[in-house]
Amino acid sequence: MKSNILKVIALSLCTVLAAGAVGVAALSSAQNDPEEKQPDAVAVSDNSDEVRQNSKDETVYVIAGADGSVKKIIVSDWISNMLGEKTIGDSTALENVVNVKGNESFTENGSGGRVWDAEGNDIYYQGNIDKELPVALKVSYTLDGKRISPEELKGKSGRVTIRYDYENKQYETVTINGKEEKIYVPFAMLTGMMLDNDTFRNVEVSNGKLINDGLRTVVAGVAFPGLQEDLGIDRKTFEIPDYIEITADVKDFSLGMTVTVATNELFNQIKPIKMDSFGDLEGSLGELSDGMKKLIDGSSQLYDGLCTLLDKSGELVEGINKLAVGAESLKNGAAKLDSGAGELRDGAAQLSEGLDTLAANNDNLNGGARQVFESLLATARTQLMAAGLDVPNMTIDNYASVLNGVIDSLDKDKVYAKALQTVTDAVEAKRDYIKEQVTAAVKAQVEAGVKEAVQAEVEKKVTAAVRSEVEAKVTAAVQDTVAAKVTEAVRAGVTTQVTEAVRGGIAEQVISAAAGMDKASYDQAVAAGLVDQNTQAAVIAAINAQMQTDAVRQMIEQNVTAQMGSDTVKTTIAAQTQAQMQSDTVRQTVSQNTDAQMASDAVKAVLSSKTKEQMESRAVKDIIAEKTSEKLNAADIQKIIAQTTEEQVQKAITDAMAGDEVQAKLAGASEGVKKVVALKTSLDSYNTFYVGLQSYTGGVAQAAGGARELKSGAGQLKEGTASLSDGAGQLYDGILTLKNGVPSLVDGVTQLRDGSLKLSEGLKEFNEKGIQKIIEAVDGDLAGLVERLKATIEVSKKYRNFAGISDDMGGQVKFIYRTEEIGD
């Protein structure tokens, strides 16, 4: 309808501008850090016509430089589990995801896919992302008409202009009246800041409002980048702002952080526009006039809020007094830290001097050790040459390979070969005798193996029969135990569910009585920091007190008993008992218990008796004799006899070679090798010492360098602690000044309250100068404007997330840009 057409233009400007004058000021003064992982409070729109579904509310925190350049993006998501599902499928491109309000975990399911184990709860999580923002923020500064950087502007004085430009990059291409058009997502950009009146005077703002409490000036500006193009309105007729400018006379320029909120939620709240009937224009203007009247009446809420702020000023005074006491403690502690840093600096200087002296002898130590090593090598070569060995010059690098060559050159093969031939001939003469002994031993071994195999088969059959009886008894006993434990676990779960349900009902009653709101609204207020700790503690105490009453405990016990007697719970217990009986754990328990009984003396006696009885039978003895004869004549047994005979022959040869007679002959040939090996071992030991000495001197040099760095760092630390001590003193003096200025702050809040009464006059002026111009702008082509507005709303509703969202999930997203401070 036509009223929607006018409201989207008019109310999007006047409503956001009026409400933003307070909202942005509060947001700017709070200076909340998004990395504190606090869940966001979300405004709930009237979606009574929508299908009930889970939804994701996303807040994107943009940490920016003073010029608007992006430094970090932090995304906070709240998945509202409206359907109370146990698991929730989610899609997101976030990295380093952390659950910030619960213990629910997730499993990854493909690229960006996650499945949360919600168990009926809402999910609050946070993460990082590297992605282009839909609206780029650029902040520029001029001093006396000349461009200047934020760093250069610090401390300067003159006429300063701060301009916020917003570039909308998020659009879709749609067809309107047969023509392809770019339609941008209609973001409302709301920028706010607080200016100290001692620094900024004669403040002006384009596309915004100012509120002055005597000490500070709250600046709130609004812009709609891309909306001019979306609606196709000529700027000469009516200009929709896409930037804001703040101009002021400045002394010693400094600026705290500023906050900009970007949201398309304003357009998402508009119901679909019907194209078949536009209604009467005058009637629509009447609706618009009524809306403005309600907005002007609503400005009284600002006045009420400021009255509350004035009432709470006493708590602020008490807090500043505590801050002054803490600042005094910090000042005294910083002085002690500065004294300790001086002692550390002096000690580091002494350590550095000592290590430098030690490191100065490194070259002498290394040179002396090398000279001794080379002398040892020369002596060893002389000794080897005197023994008749041809040995080349040896160095530290090649001595090991040279000595290994000398060892290899001492050949004892000839002596060994002669002794081997003599021993072999003697053993071969006894080969037949050895074979007879081997055959007898193999026969005995085969017979024993056959008997063992037959006995094993008999034992297997006997054991299987006995085990079957034992296992049946064990299984029955284990099933009784499992059923008892399952019943106990199910009762504990039912008790927990019933207790939580009763606690939820009591919480609704207590919160309604204490805070005048339902539990969901209360939880949102707590998450947004709107409920003080005392109130929260009182609510929790009241809930806990009711939960401990006899009536509540009796009600819980009755509900638990009723549920435990239901067919559903009984079926669950039976199913879980059967499932556990089939589990590996229970099966293992049955097996272990069966094994334990099978290992008992009683069962072993039964097994032994039955096995012995069958082994003494004539039939079993005949089977053993028959199988022994068959195996002994088999080709593989004959092969074993031959192999064993050969092994015994070779063993006899080996034993003879290891005897004293043969070894005495070989000893003479190996004596020379032993001496050379001993010499090499001695040189290797000195080489180990030599390498260790080099590592030690290198470590001394490195330690000396580190000590010099420690000495330098300790000096810098002393300078830093001196600055810290001075700064702590200045902080203490500043807090005393703040404490003395509190009465002026209270007076300023009083003035701010009185000034809020003037807000309605500003809204009236906006109605006259803004709304009427809008009517003029759309007077020519209302049908074309409706088509473009309808496309704009459709594009807006499609944009519901930044980092990713599942197709089956509703959603909304807002962006909060925070620029860094300039100066102190």
PDB file of C-alpha atoms in Angstrom, residues 384 389-392 394 400-411 672-673 676:
ATOM      1  CA  LEU A 384     102.433 -48.417  14.400  1.00  0.00           C
ATOM      2  CA  LEU A 389     102.844 -51.371   9.629  1.00  0.00           C
ATOM      3  CA  ASP A 390     102.670 -48.881   6.759  1.00  0.00           C
ATOM      4  CA  VAL A 391     100.492 -46.049   8.110  1.00  0.00           C
ATOM      5  CA  PRO A 392      99.884 -42.691   6.278  1.00  0.00           C
ATOM      6  CA  MET A 394      96.809 -39.071  10.432  1.00  0.00           C
ATOM      7  CA  ALA A 400      89.358 -43.144  12.240  1.00  0.00           C
ATOM      8  CA  SER A 401      89.339 -44.323   8.603  1.00  0.00           C
ATOM      9  CA  VAL A 402      93.141 -44.869   8.635  1.00  0.00           C
ATOM     10  CA  LEU A 403      93.031 -47.098  11.752  1.00  0.00           C
ATOM     11  CA  ASN A 404      90.041 -49.055  10.398  1.00  0.00           C
ATOM     12  CA  GLY A 405      92.151 -49.847   7.331  1.00  0.00           C
ATOM     13  CA  VAL A 406      95.017 -51.100   9.537  1.00  0.00           C
ATOM     14  CA  ILE A 407      92.635 -53.414  11.426  1.00  0.00           C
ATOM     15  CA  ASP A 408      91.290 -54.860   8.157  1.00  0.00           C
ATOM     16  CA  SER A 409      94.846 -55.515   6.910  1.00  0.00           C
ATOM     17  CA  LEU A 410      95.614 -58.019   9.737  1.00  0.00           C
ATOM     18  CA  ASP A 411      94.486 -61.255   7.871  1.00  0.00           C
ATOM     19  CA  GLY A 672      97.702 -57.333  16.706  1.00  0.00           C
ATOM     20  CA  VAL A 673      94.107 -56.388  15.944  1.00  0.00           C
ATOM     21  CA  VAL A 676      95.162 -51.379  17.151  1.00  0.00           C
TER      22      VAL A 676
END
